[in-house]
Amino acid sequence: MAQRTIFAADRTIRRYLLGGVATCILLVGGAGSLAAVTELSGAVIASGKLVVDSSVKKVQHPTGGVVGQIFVREGDAVQSGTVLIRLDETITRANLAIVTKSLDEFEARLARLETERDGKGSIIFPASLVSRQDAPEVGRAMAGEQS
């Protein structure tokens, strides 16, 4: 008895599934054949002008920053190449100093490691460091590798 109920349910599900698949095939086939035989008799051609909303353009720096000076006001006419703002250099200069210090330390370390590898007696620093050895950061980097 239980076996018959399972087979009956299986037949019912199969019948609905086949009906759904057949309906989908008919819809897709009908839409495809309609698209294949329908002709487009023409197109609408119109002229227009694209204008920025209220003629205001937003200008954004690609990496961000703090505005130090603004050279124009709203409504001023500007030409291509006109300087509109100047970004504050404080953060950028601080980051440059940090990166320069790191590069100097790595360059001094590289010179020391090459000296150790080659078995030389004293470290031969590159000219880029020697020319700036009077700068406190460069002098410290060179002294740190000699000790």
PDB file of C-alpha atoms in Angstrom:
ATOM      1  CA  MET A   1       0.000   0.000   0.000  1.00  0.00           C
ATOM      2  CA  ALA A   2       2.760   2.420   0.941  1.00  0.00           C
ATOM      3  CA  GLN A   3       4.592   1.432  -2.235  1.00  0.00           C
ATOM      4  CA  ARG A   4       1.580   2.400  -4.381  1.00  0.00           C
ATOM      5  CA  THR A   5       1.309   5.801  -2.687  1.00  0.00           C
ATOM      6  CA  ILE A   6       4.971   6.564  -3.444  1.00  0.00           C
ATOM      7  CA  PHE A   7       4.556   5.549  -7.103  1.00  0.00           C
ATOM      8  CA  ALA A   8       1.373   7.640  -7.398  1.00  0.00           C
ATOM      9  CA  ALA A   9       3.114  10.674  -5.897  1.00  0.00           C
ATOM     10  CA  ASP A  10       6.096  10.098  -8.178  1.00  0.00           C
ATOM     11  CA  ARG A  11       3.831  10.026 -11.252  1.00  0.00           C
ATOM     12  CA  THR A  12       2.067  13.213 -10.138  1.00  0.00           C
ATOM     13  CA  ILE A  13       5.347  15.074  -9.616  1.00  0.00           C
ATOM     14  CA  ARG A  14       6.691  13.828 -12.951  1.00  0.00           C
ATOM     15  CA  ARG A  15       3.516  14.989 -14.734  1.00  0.00           C
ATOM     16  CA  TYR A  16       3.762  18.517 -13.253  1.00  0.00           C
ATOM     17  CA  LEU A  17       7.479  18.691 -13.995  1.00  0.00           C
ATOM     18  CA  LEU A  18       6.977  17.710 -17.641  1.00  0.00           C
ATOM     19  CA  GLY A  19       4.138  20.229 -17.935  1.00  0.00           C
ATOM     20  CA  GLY A  20       6.373  23.014 -16.566  1.00  0.00           C
ATOM     21  CA  VAL A  21       9.234  22.157 -18.906  1.00  0.00           C
ATOM     22  CA  ALA A  22       6.869  22.031 -21.895  1.00  0.00           C
ATOM     23  CA  THR A  23       5.432  25.439 -20.949  1.00  0.00           C
ATOM     24  CA  CYS A  24       8.929  26.954 -20.713  1.00  0.00           C
ATOM     25  CA  ILE A  25       9.902  25.509 -24.093  1.00  0.00           C
ATOM     26  CA  LEU A  26       6.738  26.898 -25.689  1.00  0.00           C
ATOM     27  CA  LEU A  27       7.283  30.369 -24.200  1.00  0.00           C
ATOM     28  CA  VAL A  28      10.937  30.581 -25.233  1.00  0.00           C
ATOM     29  CA  GLY A  29      10.240  29.150 -28.682  1.00  0.00           C
ATOM     30  CA  GLY A  30       7.291  31.487 -29.223  1.00  0.00           C
ATOM     31  CA  ALA A  31       9.234  34.564 -28.143  1.00  0.00           C
ATOM     32  CA  GLY A  32      12.193  33.547 -30.313  1.00  0.00           C
ATOM     33  CA  SER A  33      10.068  32.966 -33.393  1.00  0.00           C
ATOM     34  CA  LEU A  34       8.245  36.267 -32.820  1.00  0.00           C
ATOM     35  CA  ALA A  35      11.585  38.074 -32.599  1.00  0.00           C
ATOM     36  CA  ALA A  36      12.783  36.349 -35.768  1.00  0.00           C
ATOM     37  CA  VAL A  37       9.844  37.365 -37.957  1.00  0.00           C
ATOM     38  CA  THR A  38       9.086  40.859 -36.615  1.00  0.00           C
ATOM     39  CA  GLU A  39      10.404  43.694 -38.814  1.00  0.00           C
ATOM     40  CA  LEU A  40      11.519  47.090 -37.563  1.00  0.00           C
ATOM     41  CA  SER A  41      10.137  49.661 -39.951  1.00  0.00           C
ATOM     42  CA  GLY A  42      12.180  52.645 -38.802  1.00  0.00           C
ATOM     43  CA  ALA A  43      13.883  54.493 -36.012  1.00  0.00           C
ATOM     44  CA  VAL A  44      13.403  57.818 -34.279  1.00  0.00           C
ATOM     45  CA  ILE A  45      16.274  60.264 -34.750  1.00  0.00           C
ATOM     46  CA  ALA A  46      16.491  63.383 -32.595  1.00  0.00           C
ATOM     47  CA  SER A  47      19.166  65.927 -31.786  1.00  0.00           C
ATOM     48  CA  GLY A  48      20.001  66.943 -28.263  1.00  0.00           C
ATOM     49  CA  LYS A  49      22.547  68.540 -25.989  1.00  0.00           C
ATOM     50  CA  LEU A  50      24.091  66.956 -22.925  1.00  0.00           C
ATOM     51  CA  VAL A  51      24.522  69.405 -20.056  1.00  0.00           C
ATOM     52  CA  VAL A  52      25.867  68.754 -16.591  1.00  0.00           C
ATOM     53  CA  ASP A  53      23.147  69.216 -13.980  1.00  0.00           C
ATOM     54  CA  SER A  54      23.083  72.949 -13.133  1.00  0.00           C
ATOM     55  CA  SER A  55      26.455  73.355 -14.924  1.00  0.00           C
ATOM     56  CA  VAL A  56      28.360  72.544 -11.719  1.00  0.00           C
ATOM     57  CA  LYS A  57      31.141  69.989 -11.961  1.00  0.00           C
ATOM     58  CA  LYS A  58      32.535  68.266  -8.907  1.00  0.00           C
ATOM     59  CA  VAL A  59      36.311  67.979  -8.871  1.00  0.00           C
ATOM     60  CA  GLN A  60      37.943  65.330  -6.710  1.00  0.00           C
ATOM     61  CA  HIS A  61      41.582  64.486  -6.143  1.00  0.00           C
ATOM     62  CA  PRO A  62      42.244  60.803  -6.947  1.00  0.00           C
ATOM     63  CA  THR A  63      43.976  60.042  -3.631  1.00  0.00           C
ATOM     64  CA  GLY A  64      42.369  62.666  -1.410  1.00  0.00           C
ATOM     65  CA  GLY A  65      43.908  65.396   0.656  1.00  0.00           C
ATOM     66  CA  VAL A  66      43.204  68.544   2.634  1.00  0.00           C
ATOM     67  CA  VAL A  67      42.482  71.724   0.693  1.00  0.00           C
ATOM     68  CA  GLY A  68      45.030  74.404   1.588  1.00  0.00           C
ATOM     69  CA  GLN A  69      43.880  77.248  -0.695  1.00  0.00           C
ATOM     70  CA  ILE A  70      40.905  77.888  -2.964  1.00  0.00           C
ATOM     71  CA  PHE A  71      41.582  80.199  -5.905  1.00  0.00           C
ATOM     72  CA  VAL A  72      38.082  80.414  -7.431  1.00  0.00           C
ATOM     73  CA  ARG A  73      34.571  81.092  -6.232  1.00  0.00           C
ATOM     74  CA  GLU A  74      31.264  79.699  -7.393  1.00  0.00           C
ATOM     75  CA  GLY A  75      30.252  81.364 -10.627  1.00  0.00           C
ATOM     76  CA  ASP A  76      33.811  82.241 -11.744  1.00  0.00           C
ATOM     77  CA  ALA A  77      34.621  81.378 -15.353  1.00  0.00           C
ATOM     78  CA  VAL A  78      37.739  79.227 -15.644  1.00  0.00           C
ATOM     79  CA  GLN A  79      39.801  78.008 -18.553  1.00  0.00           C
ATOM     80  CA  SER A  80      41.513  74.687 -19.040  1.00  0.00           C
ATOM     81  CA  GLY A  81      44.710  74.631 -17.018  1.00  0.00           C
ATOM     82  CA  THR A  82      43.568  77.190 -14.438  1.00  0.00           C
ATOM     83  CA  VAL A  83      44.623  76.282 -10.891  1.00  0.00           C
ATOM     84  CA  LEU A  84      41.438  75.899  -8.853  1.00  0.00           C
ATOM     85  CA  ILE A  85      42.760  74.721  -5.496  1.00  0.00           C
ATOM     86  CA  ARG A  86      46.035  73.870  -3.857  1.00  0.00           C
ATOM     87  CA  LEU A  87      46.194  70.884  -1.545  1.00  0.00           C
ATOM     88  CA  ASP A  88      47.890  71.203   1.839  1.00  0.00           C
ATOM     89  CA  GLU A  89      51.345  69.639   1.660  1.00  0.00           C
ATOM     90  CA  THR A  90      51.820  68.881   5.369  1.00  0.00           C
ATOM     91  CA  ILE A  91      50.676  65.253   5.323  1.00  0.00           C
ATOM     92  CA  THR A  92      52.345  64.546   1.990  1.00  0.00           C
ATOM     93  CA  ARG A  93      55.678  65.974   3.137  1.00  0.00           C
ATOM     94  CA  ALA A  94      55.501  63.972   6.390  1.00  0.00           C
ATOM     95  CA  ASN A  95      54.846  60.774   4.424  1.00  0.00           C
ATOM     96  CA  LEU A  96      57.722  61.626   2.074  1.00  0.00           C
ATOM     97  CA  ALA A  97      60.079  62.064   5.035  1.00  0.00           C
ATOM     98  CA  ILE A  98      59.039  58.681   6.476  1.00  0.00           C
ATOM     99  CA  VAL A  99      59.513  56.881   3.165  1.00  0.00           C
ATOM    100  CA  THR A 100      62.844  58.618   2.491  1.00  0.00           C
ATOM    101  CA  LYS A 101      64.114  57.616   5.942  1.00  0.00           C
ATOM    102  CA  SER A 102      63.098  53.993   5.335  1.00  0.00           C
ATOM    103  CA  LEU A 103      64.803  53.959   1.930  1.00  0.00           C
ATOM    104  CA  ASP A 104      67.992  55.423   3.416  1.00  0.00           C
ATOM    105  CA  GLU A 105      68.007  52.766   6.160  1.00  0.00           C
ATOM    106  CA  PHE A 106      67.459  49.982   3.620  1.00  0.00           C
ATOM    107  CA  GLU A 107      70.203  51.348   1.383  1.00  0.00           C
ATOM    108  CA  ALA A 108      72.646  51.490   4.312  1.00  0.00           C
ATOM    109  CA  ARG A 109      71.658  47.946   5.362  1.00  0.00           C
ATOM    110  CA  LEU A 110      72.151  46.711   1.798  1.00  0.00           C
ATOM    111  CA  ALA A 111      75.651  48.225   1.730  1.00  0.00           C
ATOM    112  CA  ARG A 112      76.503  46.496   5.046  1.00  0.00           C
ATOM    113  CA  LEU A 113      75.141  43.138   3.899  1.00  0.00           C
ATOM    114  CA  GLU A 114      77.039  43.327   0.604  1.00  0.00           C
ATOM    115  CA  THR A 115      80.228  44.141   2.552  1.00  0.00           C
ATOM    116  CA  GLU A 116      79.673  41.113   4.808  1.00  0.00           C
ATOM    117  CA  ARG A 117      78.932  38.901   1.810  1.00  0.00           C
ATOM    118  CA  ASP A 118      82.063  39.993  -0.033  1.00  0.00           C
ATOM    119  CA  GLY A 119      84.254  39.826   3.098  1.00  0.00           C
ATOM    120  CA  LYS A 120      85.415  43.447   2.864  1.00  0.00           C
ATOM    121  CA  GLY A 121      86.795  45.249   5.899  1.00  0.00           C
ATOM    122  CA  SER A 122      84.757  48.438   5.833  1.00  0.00           C
ATOM    123  CA  ILE A 123      81.336  49.323   4.515  1.00  0.00           C
ATOM    124  CA  ILE A 124      81.305  51.179   1.205  1.00  0.00           C
ATOM    125  CA  PHE A 125      78.127  53.269   1.229  1.00  0.00           C
ATOM    126  CA  PRO A 126      76.582  54.364  -2.080  1.00  0.00           C
ATOM    127  CA  ALA A 127      77.183  57.903  -3.313  1.00  0.00           C
ATOM    128  CA  SER A 128      73.529  58.810  -2.736  1.00  0.00           C
ATOM    129  CA  LEU A 129      74.036  58.312   1.016  1.00  0.00           C
ATOM    130  CA  VAL A 130      77.560  59.717   1.231  1.00  0.00           C
ATOM    131  CA  SER A 131      76.467  62.973  -0.419  1.00  0.00           C
ATOM    132  CA  ARG A 132      73.772  63.418   2.255  1.00  0.00           C
ATOM    133  CA  GLN A 133      75.613  62.048   5.299  1.00  0.00           C
ATOM    134  CA  ASP A 134      75.440  65.451   7.025  1.00  0.00           C
ATOM    135  CA  ALA A 135      71.657  65.102   7.271  1.00  0.00           C
ATOM    136  CA  PRO A 136      70.794  63.745  10.736  1.00  0.00           C
ATOM    137  CA  GLU A 137      68.627  60.845   9.527  1.00  0.00           C
ATOM    138  CA  VAL A 138      71.152  59.683   6.922  1.00  0.00           C
ATOM    139  CA  GLY A 139      74.056  59.973   9.381  1.00  0.00           C
ATOM    140  CA  ARG A 140      72.148  57.896  11.953  1.00  0.00           C
ATOM    141  CA  ALA A 141      71.329  55.223   9.360  1.00  0.00           C
ATOM    142  CA  MET A 142      74.969  54.968   8.299  1.00  0.00           C
ATOM    143  CA  ALA A 143      76.259  54.947  11.891  1.00  0.00           C
ATOM    144  CA  GLY A 144      73.707  52.304  12.868  1.00  0.00           C
ATOM    145  CA  GLU A 145      74.992  49.918  10.210  1.00  0.00           C
ATOM    146  CA  GLN A 146      78.671  50.507  11.096  1.00  0.00           C
ATOM    147  CA  SER A 147      78.226  49.553  14.735  1.00  0.00           C
TER     148      SER A 147
END
